[in-house]
GROMACS .gro file of C-alpha atoms in nm:
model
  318
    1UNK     CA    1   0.000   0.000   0.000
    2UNK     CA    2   0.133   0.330  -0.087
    3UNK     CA    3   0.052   0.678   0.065
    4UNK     CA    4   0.034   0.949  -0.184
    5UNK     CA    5  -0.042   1.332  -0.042
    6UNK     CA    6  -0.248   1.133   0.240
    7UNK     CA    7  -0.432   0.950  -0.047
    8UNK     CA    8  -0.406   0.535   0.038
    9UNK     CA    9  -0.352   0.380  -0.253
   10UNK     CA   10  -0.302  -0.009  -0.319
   11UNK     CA   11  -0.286  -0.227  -0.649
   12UNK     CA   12  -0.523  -0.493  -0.700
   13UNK     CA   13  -0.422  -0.834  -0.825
   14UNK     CA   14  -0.470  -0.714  -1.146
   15UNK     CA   15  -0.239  -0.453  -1.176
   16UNK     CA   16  -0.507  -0.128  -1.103
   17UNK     CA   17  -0.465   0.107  -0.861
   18UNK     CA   18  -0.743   0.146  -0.616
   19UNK     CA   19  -0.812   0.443  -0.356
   20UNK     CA   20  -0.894   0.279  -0.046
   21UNK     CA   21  -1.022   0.594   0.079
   22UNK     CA   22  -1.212   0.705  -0.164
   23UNK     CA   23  -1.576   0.904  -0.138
   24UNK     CA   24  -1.868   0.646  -0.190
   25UNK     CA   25  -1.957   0.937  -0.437
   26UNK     CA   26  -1.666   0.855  -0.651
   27UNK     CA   27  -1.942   0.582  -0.781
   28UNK     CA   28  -2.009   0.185  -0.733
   29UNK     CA   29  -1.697  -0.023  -0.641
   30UNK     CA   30  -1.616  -0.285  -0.941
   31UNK     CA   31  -1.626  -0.699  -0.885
   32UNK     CA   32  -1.267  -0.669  -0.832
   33UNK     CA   33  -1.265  -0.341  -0.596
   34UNK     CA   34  -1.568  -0.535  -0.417
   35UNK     CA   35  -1.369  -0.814  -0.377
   36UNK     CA   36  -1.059  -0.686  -0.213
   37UNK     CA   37  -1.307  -0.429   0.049
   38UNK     CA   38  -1.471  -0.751   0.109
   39UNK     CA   39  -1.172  -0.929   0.234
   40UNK     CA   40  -0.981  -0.714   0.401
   41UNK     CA   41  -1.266  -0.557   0.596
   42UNK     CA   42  -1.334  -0.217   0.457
   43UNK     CA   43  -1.688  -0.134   0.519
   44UNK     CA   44  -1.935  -0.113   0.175
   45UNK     CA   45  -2.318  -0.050   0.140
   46UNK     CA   46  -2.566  -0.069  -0.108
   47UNK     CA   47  -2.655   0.259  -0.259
   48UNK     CA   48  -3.004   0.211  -0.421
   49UNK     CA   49  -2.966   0.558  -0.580
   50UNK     CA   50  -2.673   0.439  -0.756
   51UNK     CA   51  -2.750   0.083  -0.768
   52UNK     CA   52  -2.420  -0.059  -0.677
   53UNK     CA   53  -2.174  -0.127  -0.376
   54UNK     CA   54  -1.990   0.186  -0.241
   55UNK     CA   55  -1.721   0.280   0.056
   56UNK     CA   56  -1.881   0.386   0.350
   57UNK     CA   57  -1.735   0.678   0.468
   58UNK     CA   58  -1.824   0.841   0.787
   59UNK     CA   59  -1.680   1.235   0.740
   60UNK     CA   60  -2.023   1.335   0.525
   61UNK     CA   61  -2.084   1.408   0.164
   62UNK     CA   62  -1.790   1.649   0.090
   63UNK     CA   63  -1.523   1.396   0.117
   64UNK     CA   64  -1.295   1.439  -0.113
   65UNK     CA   65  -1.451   1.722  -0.270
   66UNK     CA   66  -1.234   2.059  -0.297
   67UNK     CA   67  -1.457   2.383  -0.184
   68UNK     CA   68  -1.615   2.587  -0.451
   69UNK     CA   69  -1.360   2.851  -0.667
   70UNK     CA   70  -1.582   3.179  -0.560
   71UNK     CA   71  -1.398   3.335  -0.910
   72UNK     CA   72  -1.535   3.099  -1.122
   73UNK     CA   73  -1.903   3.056  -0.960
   74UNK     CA   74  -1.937   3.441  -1.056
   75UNK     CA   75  -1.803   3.434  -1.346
   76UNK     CA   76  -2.111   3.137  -1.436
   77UNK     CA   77  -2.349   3.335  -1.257
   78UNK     CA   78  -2.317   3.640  -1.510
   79UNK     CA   79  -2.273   3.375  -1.746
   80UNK     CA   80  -2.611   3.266  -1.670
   81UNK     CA   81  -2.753   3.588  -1.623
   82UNK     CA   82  -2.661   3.730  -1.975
   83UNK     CA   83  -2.804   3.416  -2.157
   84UNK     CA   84  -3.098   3.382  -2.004
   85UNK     CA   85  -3.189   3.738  -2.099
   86UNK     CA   86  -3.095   3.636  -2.411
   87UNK     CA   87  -3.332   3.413  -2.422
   88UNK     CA   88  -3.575   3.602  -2.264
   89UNK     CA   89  -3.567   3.881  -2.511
   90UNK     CA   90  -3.554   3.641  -2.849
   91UNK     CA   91  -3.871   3.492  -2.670
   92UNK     CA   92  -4.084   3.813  -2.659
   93UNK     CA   93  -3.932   3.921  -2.982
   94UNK     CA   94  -4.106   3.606  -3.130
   95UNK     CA   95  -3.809   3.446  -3.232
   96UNK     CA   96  -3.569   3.142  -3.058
   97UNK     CA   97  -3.235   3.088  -2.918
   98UNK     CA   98  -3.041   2.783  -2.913
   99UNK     CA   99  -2.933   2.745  -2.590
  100UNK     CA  100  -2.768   2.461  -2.646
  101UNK     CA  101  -2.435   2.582  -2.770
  102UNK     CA  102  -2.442   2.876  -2.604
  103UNK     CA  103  -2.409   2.655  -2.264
  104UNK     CA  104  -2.164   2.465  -2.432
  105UNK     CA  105  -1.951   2.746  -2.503
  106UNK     CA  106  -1.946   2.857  -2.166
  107UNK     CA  107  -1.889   2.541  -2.020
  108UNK     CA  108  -1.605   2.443  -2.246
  109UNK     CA  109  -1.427   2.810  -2.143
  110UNK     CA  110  -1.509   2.790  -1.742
  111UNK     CA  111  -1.546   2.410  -1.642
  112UNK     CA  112  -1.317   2.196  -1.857
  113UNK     CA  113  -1.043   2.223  -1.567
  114UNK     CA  114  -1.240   2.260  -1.232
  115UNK     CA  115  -1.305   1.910  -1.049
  116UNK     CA  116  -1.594   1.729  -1.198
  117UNK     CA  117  -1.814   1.746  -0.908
  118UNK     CA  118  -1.787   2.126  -0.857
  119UNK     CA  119  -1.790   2.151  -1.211
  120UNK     CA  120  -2.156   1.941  -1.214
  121UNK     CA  121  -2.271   2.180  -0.939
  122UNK     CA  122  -2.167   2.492  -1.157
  123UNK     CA  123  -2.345   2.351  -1.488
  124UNK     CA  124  -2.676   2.316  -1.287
  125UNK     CA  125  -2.652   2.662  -1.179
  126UNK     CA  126  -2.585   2.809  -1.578
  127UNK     CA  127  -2.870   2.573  -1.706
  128UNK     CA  128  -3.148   2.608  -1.450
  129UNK     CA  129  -3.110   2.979  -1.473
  130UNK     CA  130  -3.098   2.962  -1.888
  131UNK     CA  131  -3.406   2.680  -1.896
  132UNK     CA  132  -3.642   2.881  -1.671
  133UNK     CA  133  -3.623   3.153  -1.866
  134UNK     CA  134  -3.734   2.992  -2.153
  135UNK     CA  135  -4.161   2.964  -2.232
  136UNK     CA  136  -4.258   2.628  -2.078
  137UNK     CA  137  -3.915   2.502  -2.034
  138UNK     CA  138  -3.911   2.285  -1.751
  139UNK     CA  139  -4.310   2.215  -1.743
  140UNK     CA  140  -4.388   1.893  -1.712
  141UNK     CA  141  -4.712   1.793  -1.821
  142UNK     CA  142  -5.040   1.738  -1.562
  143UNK     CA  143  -4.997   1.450  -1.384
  144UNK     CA  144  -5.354   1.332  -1.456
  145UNK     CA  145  -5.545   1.134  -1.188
  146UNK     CA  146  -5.381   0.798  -1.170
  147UNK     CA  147  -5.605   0.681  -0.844
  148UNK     CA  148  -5.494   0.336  -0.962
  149UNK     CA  149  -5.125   0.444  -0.850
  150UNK     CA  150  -4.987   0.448  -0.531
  151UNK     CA  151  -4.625   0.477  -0.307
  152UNK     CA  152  -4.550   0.327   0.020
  153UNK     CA  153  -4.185   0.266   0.182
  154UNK     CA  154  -4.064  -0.099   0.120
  155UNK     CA  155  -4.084  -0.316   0.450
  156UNK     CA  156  -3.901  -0.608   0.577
  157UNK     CA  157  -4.208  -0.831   0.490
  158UNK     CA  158  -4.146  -0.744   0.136
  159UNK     CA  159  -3.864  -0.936   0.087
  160UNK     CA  160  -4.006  -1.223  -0.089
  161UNK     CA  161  -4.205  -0.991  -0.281
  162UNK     CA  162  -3.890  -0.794  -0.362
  163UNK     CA  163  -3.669  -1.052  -0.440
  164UNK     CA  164  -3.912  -1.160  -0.696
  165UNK     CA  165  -3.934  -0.896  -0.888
  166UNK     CA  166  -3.521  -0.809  -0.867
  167UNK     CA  167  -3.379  -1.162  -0.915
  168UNK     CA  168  -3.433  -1.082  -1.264
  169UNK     CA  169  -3.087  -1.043  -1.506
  170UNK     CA  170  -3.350  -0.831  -1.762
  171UNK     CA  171  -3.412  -0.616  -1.513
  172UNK     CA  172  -3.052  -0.560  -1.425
  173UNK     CA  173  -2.984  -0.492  -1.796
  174UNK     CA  174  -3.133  -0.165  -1.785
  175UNK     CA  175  -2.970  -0.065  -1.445
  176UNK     CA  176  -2.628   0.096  -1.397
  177UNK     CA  177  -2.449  -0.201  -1.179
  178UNK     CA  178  -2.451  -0.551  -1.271
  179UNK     CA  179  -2.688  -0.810  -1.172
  180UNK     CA  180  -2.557  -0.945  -0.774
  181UNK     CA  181  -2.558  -1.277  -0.838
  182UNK     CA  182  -2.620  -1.498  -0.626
  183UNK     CA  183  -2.974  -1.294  -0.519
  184UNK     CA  184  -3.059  -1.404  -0.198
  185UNK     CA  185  -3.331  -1.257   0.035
  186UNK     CA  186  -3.041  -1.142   0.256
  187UNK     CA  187  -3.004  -0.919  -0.051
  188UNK     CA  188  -3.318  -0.815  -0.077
  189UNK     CA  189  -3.342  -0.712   0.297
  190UNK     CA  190  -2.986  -0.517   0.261
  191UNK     CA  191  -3.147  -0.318   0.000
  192UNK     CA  192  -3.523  -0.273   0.185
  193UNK     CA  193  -3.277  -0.180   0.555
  194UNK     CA  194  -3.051   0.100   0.315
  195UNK     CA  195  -3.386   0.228   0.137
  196UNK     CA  196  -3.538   0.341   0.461
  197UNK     CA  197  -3.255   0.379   0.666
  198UNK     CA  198  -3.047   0.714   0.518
  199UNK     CA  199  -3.192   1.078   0.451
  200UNK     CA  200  -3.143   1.297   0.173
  201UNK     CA  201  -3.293   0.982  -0.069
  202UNK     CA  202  -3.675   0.872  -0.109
  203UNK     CA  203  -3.693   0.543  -0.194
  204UNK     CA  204  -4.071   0.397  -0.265
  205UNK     CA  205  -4.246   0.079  -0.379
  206UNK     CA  206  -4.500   0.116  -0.684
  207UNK     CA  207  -4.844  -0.050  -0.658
  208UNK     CA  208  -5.074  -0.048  -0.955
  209UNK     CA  209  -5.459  -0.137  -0.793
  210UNK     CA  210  -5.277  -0.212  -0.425
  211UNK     CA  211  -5.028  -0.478  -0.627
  212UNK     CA  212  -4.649  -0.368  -0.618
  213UNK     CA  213  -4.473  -0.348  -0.977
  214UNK     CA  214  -4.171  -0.166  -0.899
  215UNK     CA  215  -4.001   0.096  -0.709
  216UNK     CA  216  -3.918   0.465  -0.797
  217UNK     CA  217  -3.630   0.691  -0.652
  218UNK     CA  218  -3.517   1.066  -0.569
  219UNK     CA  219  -3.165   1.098  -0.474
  220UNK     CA  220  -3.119   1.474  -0.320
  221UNK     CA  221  -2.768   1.563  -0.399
  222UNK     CA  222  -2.565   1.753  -0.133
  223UNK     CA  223  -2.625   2.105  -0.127
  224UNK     CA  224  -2.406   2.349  -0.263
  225UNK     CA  225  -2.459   2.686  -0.416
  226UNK     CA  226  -2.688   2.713  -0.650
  227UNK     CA  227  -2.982   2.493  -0.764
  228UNK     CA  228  -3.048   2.168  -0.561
  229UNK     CA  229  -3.060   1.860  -0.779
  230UNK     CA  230  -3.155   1.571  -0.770
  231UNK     CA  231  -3.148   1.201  -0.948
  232UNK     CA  232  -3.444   0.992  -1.015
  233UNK     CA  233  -3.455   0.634  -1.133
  234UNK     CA  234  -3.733   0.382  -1.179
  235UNK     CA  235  -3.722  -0.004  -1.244
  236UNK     CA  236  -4.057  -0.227  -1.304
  237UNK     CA  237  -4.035  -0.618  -1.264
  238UNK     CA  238  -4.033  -0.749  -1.661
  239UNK     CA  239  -4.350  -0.908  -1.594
  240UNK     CA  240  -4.522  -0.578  -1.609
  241UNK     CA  241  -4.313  -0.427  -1.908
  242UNK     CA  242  -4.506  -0.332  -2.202
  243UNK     CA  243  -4.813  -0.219  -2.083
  244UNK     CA  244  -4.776   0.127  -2.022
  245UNK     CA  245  -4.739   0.153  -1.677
  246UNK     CA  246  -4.439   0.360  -1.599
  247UNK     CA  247  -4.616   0.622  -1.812
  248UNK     CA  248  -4.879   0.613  -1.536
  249UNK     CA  249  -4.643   0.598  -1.296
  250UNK     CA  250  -4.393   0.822  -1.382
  251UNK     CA  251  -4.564   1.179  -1.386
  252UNK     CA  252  -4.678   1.100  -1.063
  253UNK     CA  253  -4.314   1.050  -0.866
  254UNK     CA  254  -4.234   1.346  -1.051
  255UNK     CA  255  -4.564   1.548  -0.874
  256UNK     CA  256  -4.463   1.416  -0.556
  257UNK     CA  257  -4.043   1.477  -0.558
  258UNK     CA  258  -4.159   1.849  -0.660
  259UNK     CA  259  -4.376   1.858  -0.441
  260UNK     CA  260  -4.251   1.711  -0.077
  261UNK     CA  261  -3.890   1.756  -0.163
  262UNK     CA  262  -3.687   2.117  -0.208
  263UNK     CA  263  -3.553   2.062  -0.545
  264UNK     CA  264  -3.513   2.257  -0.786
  265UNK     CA  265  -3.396   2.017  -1.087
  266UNK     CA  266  -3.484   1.646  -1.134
  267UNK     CA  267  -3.233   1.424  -1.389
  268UNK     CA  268  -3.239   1.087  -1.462
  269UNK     CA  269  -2.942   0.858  -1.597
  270UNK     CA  270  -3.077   0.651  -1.899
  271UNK     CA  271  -2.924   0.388  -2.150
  272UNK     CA  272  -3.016   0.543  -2.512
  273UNK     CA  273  -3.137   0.203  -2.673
  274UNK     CA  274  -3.409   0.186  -2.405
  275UNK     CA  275  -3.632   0.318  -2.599
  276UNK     CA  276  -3.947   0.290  -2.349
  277UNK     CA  277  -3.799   0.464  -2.056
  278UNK     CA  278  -3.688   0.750  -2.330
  279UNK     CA  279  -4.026   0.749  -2.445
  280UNK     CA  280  -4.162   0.815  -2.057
  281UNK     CA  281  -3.923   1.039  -1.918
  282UNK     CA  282  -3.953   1.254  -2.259
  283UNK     CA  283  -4.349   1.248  -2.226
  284UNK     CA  284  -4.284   1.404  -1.859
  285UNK     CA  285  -4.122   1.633  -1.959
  286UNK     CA  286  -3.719   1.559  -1.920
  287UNK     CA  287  -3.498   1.674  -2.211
  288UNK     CA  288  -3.122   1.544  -2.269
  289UNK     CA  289  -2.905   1.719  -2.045
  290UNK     CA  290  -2.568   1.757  -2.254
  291UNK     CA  291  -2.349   1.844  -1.960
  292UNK     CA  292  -1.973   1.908  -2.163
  293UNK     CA  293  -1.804   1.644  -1.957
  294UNK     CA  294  -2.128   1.422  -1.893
  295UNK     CA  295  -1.932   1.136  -2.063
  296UNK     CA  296  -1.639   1.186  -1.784
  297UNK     CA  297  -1.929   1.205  -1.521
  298UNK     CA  298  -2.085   0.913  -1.665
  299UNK     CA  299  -1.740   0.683  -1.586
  300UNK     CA  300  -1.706   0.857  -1.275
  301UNK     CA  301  -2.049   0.758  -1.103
  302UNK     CA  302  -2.073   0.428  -1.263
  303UNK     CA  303  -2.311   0.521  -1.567
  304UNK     CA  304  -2.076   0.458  -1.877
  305UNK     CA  305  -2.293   0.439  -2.174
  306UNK     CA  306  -2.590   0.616  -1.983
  307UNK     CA  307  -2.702   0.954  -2.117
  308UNK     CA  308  -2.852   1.227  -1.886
  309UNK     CA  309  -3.154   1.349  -1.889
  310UNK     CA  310  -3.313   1.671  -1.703
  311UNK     CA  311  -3.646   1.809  -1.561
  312UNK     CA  312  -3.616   2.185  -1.422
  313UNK     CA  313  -3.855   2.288  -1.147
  314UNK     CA  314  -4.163   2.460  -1.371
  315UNK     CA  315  -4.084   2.835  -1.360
  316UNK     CA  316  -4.376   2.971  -1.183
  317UNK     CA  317  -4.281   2.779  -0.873
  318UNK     CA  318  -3.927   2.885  -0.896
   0.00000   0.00000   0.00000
């Protein structure tokens, strides 16, 4: 084990180097990195929100994280500021404004160098202040009635009930981490004990007519300055695929994270060839989020060949 600038740093039996001490934000461990925490004792948990096996560290949600450059966050905010009148004024002139590579721009001049995670943080703040601006950006469309939908926190008592509709490798398929095989009910009941057990996440079963299908998730990502975001995600067991029920479902979570939860952006982390939770999340109302390092972001969290999409708070509630 080496020590480099009080970083811990060993090589695995396969040559790669592996931070021992690393945030549990830095994204799910790997079979290998699992492996070696596993037997040499270095405590790991389930994160449902990223749906894999992480460090456990116990000195909070900045680990690792350098404090904000108070240069650079002003130099975004009048960023912001200038292209969202922009926009503003090419909307009551009639006309439009790509926004799209005028965030770019900005991005590519102010965050290619910052670390990614303060660099994330910075990119919310430029966007949510550019989207709001725009007519209807960020609305997502009326929920609808859905009395046949409901949410309740998982329970121990669910386990065979949860295991049945997990133990599934086509589920797994559509999910960032791989399928934990061999699925046990002591799985199961590690994932129903971390669901209800940490704040800043709401974790929830789906039932469709009282019978659970599935669970939805919000993720509230630590606060910083500027917008708070946070990450959604939504499985159904493959039994009920195909019949149009996440499209019930969906609008609904969406209602209630907005509405119990102080967030100002929802995103979701979605594999482009599945085309029915595209199909959902666009009917909602989330829109591709093309963050200038979002591939980098995507390795770093676990999500590598994901794309991100985003939902801003509608702009009369802002």
């Amino acid at each position: 084990m080496t020590d480099v600038d009080g970083v811990q740093t060993i090589e695995l039996p396969s040559g790669r180097a592996f931070h021992v001490g690393r945030s549990r934000w830095d994204g799910p461990l790997d079979a290998e990195e699992l492996a070696y925490c596993r037997a040499n004792g270095i405590e790991v948990g389930y994160d449902p929100a990223q749906v894999g096996w992480v460090v456990m560290t116990n000195d909070g949600d900045e680990h690792a994280r350098p404090p904000e450059e108070p240069d650079v966050h002003a130099e975004v905010e009048r960023a912001a500021t200038e292209l969202a009148l922009q926009v503003a004024g090419a909307t009551r002139g009639g006309g439009a404004f790509d926004v799209v590579p005028a965030i770019r721009a900005v991005e590519t001049r102010l965050l290619a160098d910052l670390d990614l995670h303060l660099a994330d943080r910075l990119h919310w703040l430029l966007t949510h202040r550019v989207m709001t601006a725009v007519d209807g950006a960020g609305t997502p469309p009326a929920p609808g009635s859905a009395d046949d939908v409901s949410f309740r926190a998982w329970d121990e008592s669910d386990v065979q009930l949860h295991r049945a509709l997990l133990d599934d490798e086509q589920v797994w398929e559509h999910l960032p981490d791989a399928y934990p095989t061999p699925y046990t009910d002591e799985t199961s009941l590690a994932l129903i004990a971390v669901s209800n057990a940490r704040a800043g996440h709401d974790v929830v079963a789906v039932a469709i007519d009282g019978a659970v299908v599935g669970q939805c998730l919000l993720r509230i990502e630590p606060e910083r300055a500027g917008p708070t975001a946070g990450e959604v995600a939504y499985w159904l067991g493959s039994a009920f695929w195909g019949q149009g029920m996440m499209g019930r479902v969906l609008p609904r979570f969406v209602g209630r994270c907005f509405e119990l939860h102080d967030v100002d952006i929802l995103h979701a982390w979605i594999r482009p060839d599945n085309a029915a939770s595209l199909r959902v999340a666009e009917r909602v109302g989330f829109r591709r989020d093309p963050f200038v390092r979002e591939e980098e972001l995507a390795r770093a969290t676990g999500r590598a060949g994901f794309e991100r999409w985003a939902l801003h708070r509608p702009r009369e509630s802002v």
